[in-house]
Short mmCIF file of C-alpha atoms and ligand atoms in Angstrom, two decimals:
data_model
loop_
_atom_site.label_atom_id
_atom_site.label_comp_id
_atom_site.label_asym_id
_atom_site.label_seq_id
_atom_site.Cartn_x
_atom_site.Cartn_y
_atom_site.Cartn_z
CA MET A 1 -3.58 60.79 -51.85
CA ASN A 2 -1.30 60.23 -48.92
CA VAL A 3 -4.08 58.70 -46.96
CA LYS A 4 -4.86 56.33 -49.77
CA SER A 5 -1.36 55.03 -50.14
CA LYS A 6 -1.12 54.65 -46.38
CA ASN A 7 -4.27 52.55 -46.29
CA ASN A 8 -3.01 50.40 -49.09
CA ASN A 9 0.21 49.82 -47.22
CA THR A 10 -1.68 48.76 -44.14
CA THR A 11 -3.58 46.13 -46.05
CA VAL A 12 -0.42 44.93 -47.70
CA ASN A 13 1.32 44.65 -44.35
CA HIS A 14 -1.42 42.42 -42.95
CA PRO A 15 -2.62 40.41 -45.97
CA GLY A 16 -5.53 38.16 -45.09
CA LEU A 17 -4.63 38.32 -41.41
CA MET A 18 -7.52 37.66 -39.05
CA THR A 19 -7.70 40.20 -36.24
CA ASN A 20 -9.78 40.09 -33.09
CA TYR A 21 -9.96 43.65 -31.87
CA LYS A 22 -12.85 44.39 -29.56
CA ASN A 23 -15.77 46.28 -31.07
CA PHE A 24 -16.50 48.41 -28.09
CA PRO A 25 -19.82 50.10 -27.22
CA MET A 26 -19.69 53.69 -26.01
CA VAL A 27 -22.18 55.84 -24.18
CA PRO A 28 -24.18 57.26 -27.11
CA ARG A 29 -25.37 60.41 -25.32
CA VAL A 30 -23.77 62.56 -22.70
CA ILE A 31 -24.58 65.93 -21.23
CA PHE A 32 -21.92 67.78 -19.23
CA GLY A 33 -21.95 71.01 -17.30
CA ALA A 34 -22.60 72.60 -13.93
CA GLY A 35 -26.34 72.66 -13.24
CA CYS A 36 -27.33 70.40 -16.17
CA PHE A 37 -29.37 68.20 -13.80
CA VAL A 38 -32.31 70.54 -14.47
CA GLN A 39 -32.42 69.19 -18.02
CA LEU A 40 -33.10 65.62 -16.88
CA GLY A 41 -36.88 65.94 -17.35
CA GLU A 42 -36.56 67.02 -20.97
CA ILE A 43 -34.01 64.27 -21.64
CA LEU A 44 -36.28 61.54 -20.26
CA MET A 45 -39.53 62.76 -21.84
CA PRO A 46 -39.06 61.19 -25.31
CA LYS A 47 -37.92 57.93 -23.72
CA ARG A 48 -41.14 57.42 -21.77
CA ILE A 49 -42.92 54.45 -23.30
CA HIS A 50 -46.33 55.43 -21.90
CA SER A 51 -47.89 56.61 -18.66
CA GLU A 52 -48.02 53.14 -17.07
CA ALA A 53 -44.35 52.45 -17.71
CA PRO A 54 -42.52 54.40 -15.00
CA PHE A 55 -39.00 55.68 -14.67
CA ILE A 56 -37.36 54.13 -11.62
CA PHE A 57 -34.74 56.26 -9.91
CA LEU A 58 -32.19 54.36 -7.83
CA VAL A 59 -30.72 57.04 -5.57
CA ASP A 60 -27.91 56.91 -2.98
CA ASP A 61 -29.61 57.26 0.40
CA VAL A 62 -27.10 59.94 1.37
CA PHE A 63 -29.45 62.22 -0.62
CA GLU A 64 -32.64 61.25 1.22
CA GLY A 65 -34.50 64.45 2.13
CA SER A 66 -32.03 66.61 0.21
CA GLU A 67 -32.72 69.39 -2.23
CA LEU A 68 -31.46 67.17 -5.08
CA VAL A 69 -34.28 64.69 -4.53
CA SER A 70 -36.89 67.45 -4.69
CA ARG A 71 -35.53 68.25 -8.16
CA ILE A 72 -35.98 64.73 -9.57
CA PRO A 73 -38.56 65.15 -12.35
CA LEU A 74 -41.22 62.64 -11.23
CA ILE A 75 -44.45 62.24 -13.18
CA PHE A 76 -47.19 59.60 -13.42
CA ASN A 77 -46.17 56.56 -11.39
CA ASP A 78 -42.39 57.16 -11.41
CA GLN A 79 -40.68 55.82 -8.33
CA ILE A 80 -37.61 56.69 -6.27
CA ILE A 81 -35.85 53.85 -4.45
CA PHE A 82 -33.20 54.93 -1.94
CA ILE A 83 -30.27 52.58 -1.58
CA SER A 84 -27.35 52.65 0.83
CA ALA A 85 -23.85 52.68 -0.64
CA ASP A 86 -22.35 51.47 2.65
CA GLU A 87 -21.81 48.11 1.04
CA GLU A 88 -20.85 47.43 -2.54
CA PRO A 89 -23.58 46.02 -4.79
CA LYS A 90 -24.50 42.36 -4.56
CA THR A 91 -26.16 39.99 -7.00
CA ASP A 92 -28.98 39.12 -4.57
CA GLN A 93 -29.63 42.82 -3.98
CA VAL A 94 -30.21 43.12 -7.74
CA ASP A 95 -32.58 40.11 -7.65
CA VAL A 96 -34.57 41.69 -4.80
CA LEU A 97 -34.89 44.96 -6.73
CA ILE A 98 -36.10 43.11 -9.81
CA ASN A 99 -38.78 41.30 -7.79
CA LYS A 100 -39.89 44.54 -6.21
CA ILE A 101 -40.19 46.36 -9.54
CA LYS A 102 -42.04 43.43 -11.14
CA ASN A 103 -44.42 43.28 -8.17
CA ASP A 104 -45.05 47.02 -8.04
CA PHE A 105 -45.77 47.54 -11.73
CA ALA A 106 -47.72 45.68 -14.38
CA GLU A 107 -45.46 46.99 -17.13
CA LEU A 108 -41.72 47.03 -17.65
CA PRO A 109 -40.35 50.44 -16.67
CA SER A 110 -39.50 53.02 -19.32
CA GLY A 111 -36.04 53.26 -17.82
CA ILE A 112 -33.74 53.02 -14.81
CA ILE A 113 -31.81 56.05 -13.60
CA GLY A 114 -28.91 55.58 -11.19
CA ILE A 115 -27.93 58.61 -9.09
CA GLY A 116 -24.82 58.22 -6.94
CA GLY A 117 -21.30 56.84 -7.03
CA GLY A 118 -19.99 53.63 -8.58
CA THR A 119 -22.24 51.61 -6.28
CA LEU A 120 -25.49 53.16 -7.52
CA LEU A 121 -24.32 53.36 -11.13
CA ASP A 122 -23.49 49.66 -11.10
CA LEU A 123 -26.82 48.77 -9.51
CA ALA A 124 -28.71 50.76 -12.14
CA LYS A 125 -26.87 48.97 -14.93
CA ALA A 126 -27.48 45.54 -13.41
CA VAL A 127 -31.18 46.19 -12.77
CA ALA A 128 -31.66 47.42 -16.35
CA ILE A 129 -30.13 44.19 -17.63
CA MET A 130 -31.97 41.84 -15.29
CA LEU A 131 -35.39 43.31 -16.12
CA THR A 132 -35.16 41.75 -19.56
CA ASN A 133 -33.02 38.68 -18.89
CA ARG A 134 -34.24 35.57 -17.07
CA GLY A 135 -32.79 34.04 -13.92
CA ASN A 136 -30.55 35.49 -11.23
CA ALA A 137 -27.94 38.18 -11.56
CA TYR A 138 -25.05 35.91 -10.55
CA GLU A 139 -25.64 33.78 -13.66
CA TYR A 140 -24.48 36.71 -15.78
CA GLN A 141 -21.22 37.50 -13.94
CA GLY A 142 -18.55 37.07 -16.56
CA TRP A 143 -18.02 38.12 -20.15
CA ASP A 144 -20.77 38.44 -22.74
CA LEU A 145 -23.32 36.19 -21.05
CA VAL A 146 -26.21 38.66 -21.41
CA LYS A 147 -28.53 37.56 -24.20
CA LYS A 148 -31.14 40.32 -24.45
CA PRO A 149 -30.79 44.10 -24.62
CA SER A 150 -31.38 45.84 -21.30
CA ILE A 151 -33.98 48.52 -20.83
CA TYR A 152 -33.04 52.20 -21.26
CA HIS A 153 -30.72 53.29 -18.45
CA VAL A 154 -29.13 56.56 -17.39
CA GLY A 155 -26.14 57.18 -15.14
CA ILE A 156 -25.83 60.33 -13.04
CA PRO A 157 -22.57 60.33 -11.06
CA THR A 158 -22.42 62.26 -7.79
CA ILE A 159 -18.78 61.45 -7.04
CA SER A 160 -15.98 61.17 -9.58
CA GLY A 161 -13.34 58.54 -10.16
CA THR A 162 -14.54 55.01 -10.87
CA GLY A 163 -15.27 55.46 -14.56
CA ALA A 164 -18.40 53.34 -13.99
CA GLU A 165 -20.26 55.99 -15.99
CA VAL A 166 -18.50 54.90 -19.20
CA SER A 167 -17.66 51.25 -18.67
CA ARG A 168 -19.32 48.16 -20.14
CA THR A 169 -19.29 46.38 -16.80
CA THR A 170 -21.19 46.36 -13.53
CA VAL A 171 -19.14 44.94 -10.69
CA LEU A 172 -21.17 42.74 -8.33
CA LEU A 173 -20.39 40.64 -5.31
CA GLY A 174 -21.98 37.25 -5.95
CA PRO A 175 -22.21 34.05 -3.92
CA GLU A 176 -18.94 32.79 -5.36
CA LYS A 177 -17.07 35.74 -6.73
CA LYS A 178 -16.78 39.47 -7.13
CA LEU A 179 -17.02 39.88 -10.86
CA GLY A 180 -18.61 42.18 -13.38
CA ILE A 181 -21.46 41.59 -15.78
CA ASN A 182 -19.39 42.57 -18.80
CA SER A 183 -21.56 43.01 -21.87
CA ASP A 184 -22.45 45.34 -24.71
CA TYR A 185 -25.83 45.89 -23.03
CA THR A 186 -24.29 47.08 -19.75
CA THR A 187 -23.14 50.49 -21.01
CA PHE A 188 -25.43 53.41 -20.19
CA ASP A 189 -27.70 54.83 -22.90
CA GLN A 190 -27.29 58.30 -21.45
CA VAL A 191 -24.95 59.88 -18.91
CA LEU A 192 -25.61 63.17 -17.20
CA MET A 193 -22.51 64.78 -15.72
CA ASP A 194 -23.29 67.72 -13.49
CA PRO A 195 -20.17 68.56 -11.46
CA ASP A 196 -22.32 70.46 -8.94
CA LEU A 197 -23.72 67.12 -7.77
CA THR A 198 -20.32 66.18 -6.35
CA GLN A 199 -20.21 69.15 -3.99
CA GLY A 200 -21.02 67.35 -0.75
CA VAL A 201 -18.51 64.52 -1.04
CA PRO A 202 -16.45 64.15 2.17
CA LYS A 203 -12.72 64.80 1.70
CA GLU A 204 -11.51 61.27 2.46
CA GLN A 205 -14.01 59.74 0.04
CA TRP A 206 -13.10 62.35 -2.59
CA PHE A 207 -9.52 61.20 -2.27
CA TYR A 208 -10.19 57.44 -2.34
CA THR A 209 -12.57 57.50 -5.30
CA GLY A 210 -10.36 60.00 -7.15
CA MET A 211 -7.37 57.73 -6.57
CA ASP A 212 -9.31 54.90 -8.20
CA CYS A 213 -9.11 57.02 -11.34
CA PHE A 214 -5.43 57.84 -10.81
CA ILE A 215 -4.66 54.14 -10.34
CA HIS A 216 -6.63 53.24 -13.49
CA CYS A 217 -4.29 55.59 -15.38
CA ILE A 218 -1.09 54.24 -13.84
CA GLU A 219 -2.09 50.63 -14.37
CA SER A 220 -3.25 51.24 -17.92
CA LEU A 221 -0.27 53.35 -18.96
CA ASN A 222 2.25 50.90 -17.47
CA GLY A 223 0.54 47.77 -18.72
CA THR A 224 1.65 45.45 -21.50
CA PHE A 225 -1.77 45.85 -23.18
CA LEU A 226 -1.14 49.54 -23.79
CA ASN A 227 -2.10 50.86 -27.22
CA ALA A 228 -2.60 54.31 -28.73
CA PHE A 229 -6.31 54.30 -27.91
CA SER A 230 -5.81 53.63 -24.20
CA GLN A 231 -2.75 55.80 -23.99
CA SER A 232 -4.49 58.85 -25.39
CA TYR A 233 -7.25 58.66 -22.77
CA GLY A 234 -4.90 57.55 -19.98
CA GLU A 235 -2.46 60.40 -20.48
CA LYS A 236 -5.23 62.99 -20.50
CA SER A 237 -6.78 61.53 -17.40
CA LEU A 238 -3.46 61.41 -15.56
CA GLU A 239 -2.78 65.04 -16.46
CA LEU A 240 -6.19 66.03 -15.06
CA CYS A 241 -5.63 63.99 -11.87
CA LYS A 242 -2.32 65.78 -11.31
CA GLU A 243 -4.00 69.15 -11.76
CA VAL A 244 -6.77 68.24 -9.34
CA TYR A 245 -4.66 66.65 -6.61
CA LEU A 246 -1.36 68.53 -6.93
CA GLY A 247 -2.31 71.78 -8.65
CA ASP A 248 -3.92 74.91 -7.40
CA LEU A 249 -7.40 74.87 -8.96
CA THR A 250 -10.54 76.56 -7.74
CA GLU A 251 -13.08 74.13 -6.29
CA ASP A 252 -15.33 74.52 -9.33
CA ASP A 253 -12.52 73.80 -11.69
CA ALA A 254 -11.37 70.81 -9.67
CA ARG A 255 -14.86 69.29 -9.70
CA ASN A 256 -15.18 69.76 -13.46
CA LYS A 257 -11.78 68.31 -14.16
CA LEU A 258 -12.09 65.32 -11.87
CA MET A 259 -15.35 64.41 -13.57
CA MET A 260 -13.60 64.42 -16.94
CA ALA A 261 -10.57 62.58 -15.51
CA SER A 262 -12.92 59.80 -14.40
CA TRP A 263 -14.46 59.60 -17.87
CA HIS A 264 -11.10 59.44 -19.61
CA GLY A 265 -9.70 56.97 -17.08
CA GLY A 266 -12.66 54.69 -17.71
CA MET A 267 -12.17 54.98 -21.46
CA SER A 268 -8.48 54.16 -21.06
CA ILE A 269 -9.04 50.85 -19.26
CA ALA A 270 -11.89 49.94 -21.60
CA TYR A 271 -9.36 49.13 -24.27
CA SER A 272 -6.64 47.82 -21.95
CA GLN A 273 -6.86 46.50 -18.38
CA VAL A 274 -6.12 47.41 -14.80
CA GLY A 275 -3.24 45.81 -12.92
CA VAL A 276 -1.64 44.79 -9.61
CA ALA A 277 -3.50 47.16 -7.25
CA HIS A 278 -6.90 46.19 -8.61
CA ALA A 279 -6.15 42.45 -8.51
CA MET A 280 -5.08 42.62 -4.87
CA SER A 281 -7.82 45.05 -3.90
CA TYR A 282 -10.42 42.55 -5.14
CA GLY A 283 -8.99 40.08 -2.61
CA LEU A 284 -9.38 42.60 0.23
CA SER A 285 -12.89 43.38 -0.88
CA TYR A 286 -13.95 39.75 -1.16
CA LEU A 287 -12.66 38.67 2.26
CA LEU A 288 -13.03 41.82 4.33
CA GLY A 289 -15.57 43.93 2.46
CA VAL A 290 -12.99 46.72 2.02
CA ARG A 291 -14.42 49.14 -0.51
CA HIS A 292 -12.95 49.69 -3.93
CA GLY A 293 -11.41 53.17 -3.62
CA ILE A 294 -9.79 52.76 -0.23
CA GLY A 295 -8.81 49.16 -1.00
CA ASN A 296 -6.89 50.30 -4.07
CA CYS A 297 -5.10 52.95 -2.01
CA LEU A 298 -4.22 50.44 0.73
CA VAL A 299 -2.59 48.16 -1.83
CA PHE A 300 -1.12 50.79 -4.14
CA GLN A 301 1.00 52.45 -1.43
CA HIS A 302 3.07 49.23 -1.25
CA LEU A 303 3.59 48.75 -4.99
CA GLU A 304 6.69 50.91 -5.56
CA GLU A 305 8.40 47.84 -7.03
CA PHE A 306 5.83 47.73 -9.87
CA TYR A 307 4.86 51.38 -10.26
CA PRO A 308 7.74 53.48 -8.84
CA GLU A 309 6.71 56.84 -10.32
CA GLY A 310 3.03 56.26 -9.67
CA VAL A 311 3.60 55.48 -6.00
CA GLU A 312 5.80 58.55 -5.60
CA LEU A 313 3.05 60.75 -7.04
CA PHE A 314 0.47 59.00 -4.90
CA ASN A 315 2.47 59.75 -1.76
CA GLU A 316 2.76 63.40 -2.75
CA MET A 317 -1.00 63.63 -3.24
CA LYS A 318 -1.72 61.85 0.01
CA GLN A 319 0.58 64.20 1.87
CA LYS A 320 -0.77 67.34 0.24
CA HIS A 321 -4.30 66.45 1.31
CA ASN A 322 -3.27 65.11 4.69
CA ILE A 323 -4.86 61.70 4.21
CA GLN A 324 -4.05 59.01 6.79
CA LEU A 325 -4.70 55.53 5.47
CA PRO A 326 -5.80 53.01 8.08
CA LYS A 327 -3.18 50.51 9.23
CA GLY A 328 -3.22 46.92 10.45
CA ILE A 329 -6.09 45.84 8.17
CA CYS A 330 -4.54 42.38 7.67
CA SER A 331 -2.89 42.03 11.08
CA GLY A 332 -5.37 39.60 12.63
CA LEU A 333 -5.77 37.33 9.62
CA THR A 334 -5.15 33.56 9.58
CA ASN A 335 -3.16 31.72 6.93
CA ASN A 336 -6.45 30.53 5.52
CA ASP A 337 -7.65 34.15 5.22
CA PHE A 338 -4.51 35.09 3.33
CA ASP A 339 -5.01 32.10 1.02
CA ILE A 340 -8.55 33.24 0.21
CA MET A 341 -7.39 36.74 -0.74
CA ILE A 342 -4.43 35.40 -2.71
CA ASN A 343 -6.66 33.02 -4.66
CA VAL A 344 -9.11 35.79 -5.55
CA ALA A 345 -6.24 38.01 -6.69
CA LEU A 346 -4.43 35.30 -8.68
CA GLY A 347 -7.70 34.36 -10.39
CA LEU A 348 -7.73 37.69 -12.21
CA VAL A 349 -5.44 36.48 -14.97
CA PRO A 350 -5.96 39.32 -17.50
CA LEU A 351 -4.98 41.89 -14.87
CA TRP A 352 -1.68 40.12 -14.19
CA GLU A 353 -1.02 39.62 -17.87
CA ASN A 354 -1.52 43.30 -18.42
CA ALA A 355 0.62 44.27 -15.45
CA LEU A 356 3.53 41.89 -15.95
CA GLY A 357 3.23 40.15 -19.29
CA SER A 358 2.50 36.53 -20.19
CA GLU A 359 5.26 35.20 -17.90
CA TRP A 360 3.72 36.85 -14.84
CA ARG A 361 3.60 33.62 -12.85
CA ASN A 362 7.39 33.70 -12.62
CA ILE A 363 7.20 37.09 -10.90
CA ILE A 364 4.07 36.83 -8.79
CA THR A 365 3.89 33.92 -6.36
CA PRO A 366 1.47 33.35 -3.46
CA GLU A 367 4.35 34.15 -1.06
CA LYS A 368 4.98 37.44 -2.80
CA LEU A 369 1.33 38.44 -2.52
CA LYS A 370 1.20 37.40 1.12
CA SER A 371 4.20 39.59 1.92
CA ILE A 372 2.40 42.61 0.38
CA TYR A 373 -0.91 41.85 2.11
CA GLN A 374 0.93 41.60 5.44
CA LYS A 375 2.09 45.20 5.11
CA ILE A 376 -1.49 46.47 4.81
P1 NAD B 1 -19.69 54.72 -3.70
O1 NAD B 1 -20.75 54.77 -4.69
O2 NAD B 1 -19.46 53.42 -3.01
O3 NAD B 1 -19.90 55.86 -2.65
C1 NAD B 1 -18.92 56.14 -1.67
C2 NAD B 1 -19.48 57.01 -0.58
O4 NAD B 1 -19.66 58.34 -1.06
C3 NAD B 1 -20.85 56.53 -0.11
O5 NAD B 1 -20.88 56.67 1.29
C4 NAD B 1 -21.80 57.51 -0.76
O6 NAD B 1 -23.00 57.64 -0.02
C5 NAD B 1 -20.99 58.76 -0.76
N1 NAD B 1 -21.38 59.78 -1.75
C6 NAD B 1 -21.52 59.66 -3.09
N2 NAD B 1 -21.82 60.83 -3.65
C7 NAD B 1 -21.90 61.74 -2.65
C8 NAD B 1 -22.16 63.13 -2.59
N3 NAD B 1 -22.38 63.87 -3.70
N4 NAD B 1 -22.16 63.73 -1.38
C9 NAD B 1 -21.89 63.01 -0.26
N5 NAD B 1 -21.62 61.71 -0.25
C10 NAD B 1 -21.60 61.07 -1.44
O7 NAD B 1 -18.27 55.19 -4.28
P2 NAD B 1 -17.44 54.96 -5.57
O8 NAD B 1 -16.04 54.93 -5.12
O9 NAD B 1 -17.85 55.91 -6.62
O10 NAD B 1 -17.87 53.53 -6.10
C11 NAD B 1 -17.31 52.31 -5.66
C12 NAD B 1 -18.01 51.21 -6.40
O11 NAD B 1 -17.79 51.35 -7.79
C13 NAD B 1 -17.54 49.81 -6.05
O12 NAD B 1 -18.67 48.99 -5.85
C14 NAD B 1 -16.76 49.36 -7.25
O13 NAD B 1 -16.80 47.97 -7.44
C15 NAD B 1 -17.48 50.09 -8.33
N6 NAD B 1 -16.67 50.30 -9.55
C16 NAD B 1 -17.26 50.04 -10.74
C17 NAD B 1 -16.57 50.22 -11.92
C18 NAD B 1 -17.23 49.92 -13.21
O14 NAD B 1 -16.61 50.09 -14.25
N7 NAD B 1 -18.46 49.48 -13.24
C19 NAD B 1 -15.26 50.71 -11.90
C20 NAD B 1 -14.68 51.00 -10.67
C21 NAD B 1 -15.40 50.80 -9.50
ZN1 ZN B 2 -11.05 50.84 -10.11
#
């Protein structure tokens, strides 16, 4: 009875009002747990279209020759393609993969499986989309430009933090911009989260990619777009990040919890936005090829003015794990270089609106951004 009267009130409070809330796709199936990679074969089996339609595994080349690769459940004409994550994914790299797959097989694959970090997960999403959509990948960078459903695709993270396993975007460096293919068809059909797969991650990389998650939380929770949906995921993710980076967990526990922090962090920004660190980090990435995790850290350390508590926590975590961030990244840059980075950053309007509100242009000027970049 209470519920009913509450609902009635809601309608009465917003009579005939048009709303435009996003109707957000989520990963429909997820398996979580140490060792669950052995179940991949049984998960894929019902999704196999027929014996001529292979599963294509896009695998981070850090695993080439490893025990993990020997456990990939290959049958019929399934194929593994090793890909380096030394550089972040590019639109023409996606186009090359599409040509290769179309040349190698007469039929569309049964599915694409990405095994690796954000780089491989994003490539798998983009390839799954471009197998059914015409043209080049760069034509789809933006929001809701994808016309046809992608083929079945599975994400298997081997490092935790980006939230790429849950998001509806795949971030690609194109000829003109670094921008995601944001669409309802981007989201994975299946995610397999086996914390054991993250065991070999080097400490520095563990910190940088984990801090991507931490920064997602801080930017979401301190943004003007915040709402109960984002807050609920953001708070949980932040709590897990604190446990992992400041607490006293066993290694097993830390791996499990960071994997769930990444998931929740990704869910949090799905319904809000990131903020200052991400906007500026995109500039660094575009001009200098600085990778996402470390780029966010390089910027975030200088953002105490915007995120005082977040930066204090960040410094504590950095100290506890004895991480030295590189210095002098922007020291040799020309004025023109700074302008390029500033333009990329300022172009990310929704991020600034989230961070600082609709009047953000009064707070953030090119000079202001230059002064922060110069500290990096
Ligand atoms: P990554 O995929 O770039 O990998 C980082 C490094 O870790 C690589 O050298 C890789 O080989 C190594 N690595 C990964 N797993 C390992 C393991 N188990 N053992 C040893 N080494 C391992 O790292 P990332 O930080 O996860 O991803 C960054 C990318 O994610 C960027 O391209 C960024 O744009 C993208 N991203 C996407 C989203 C999204 O929503 N789609 C969100 C954030 C970031
Ligand atoms: Zn990020």
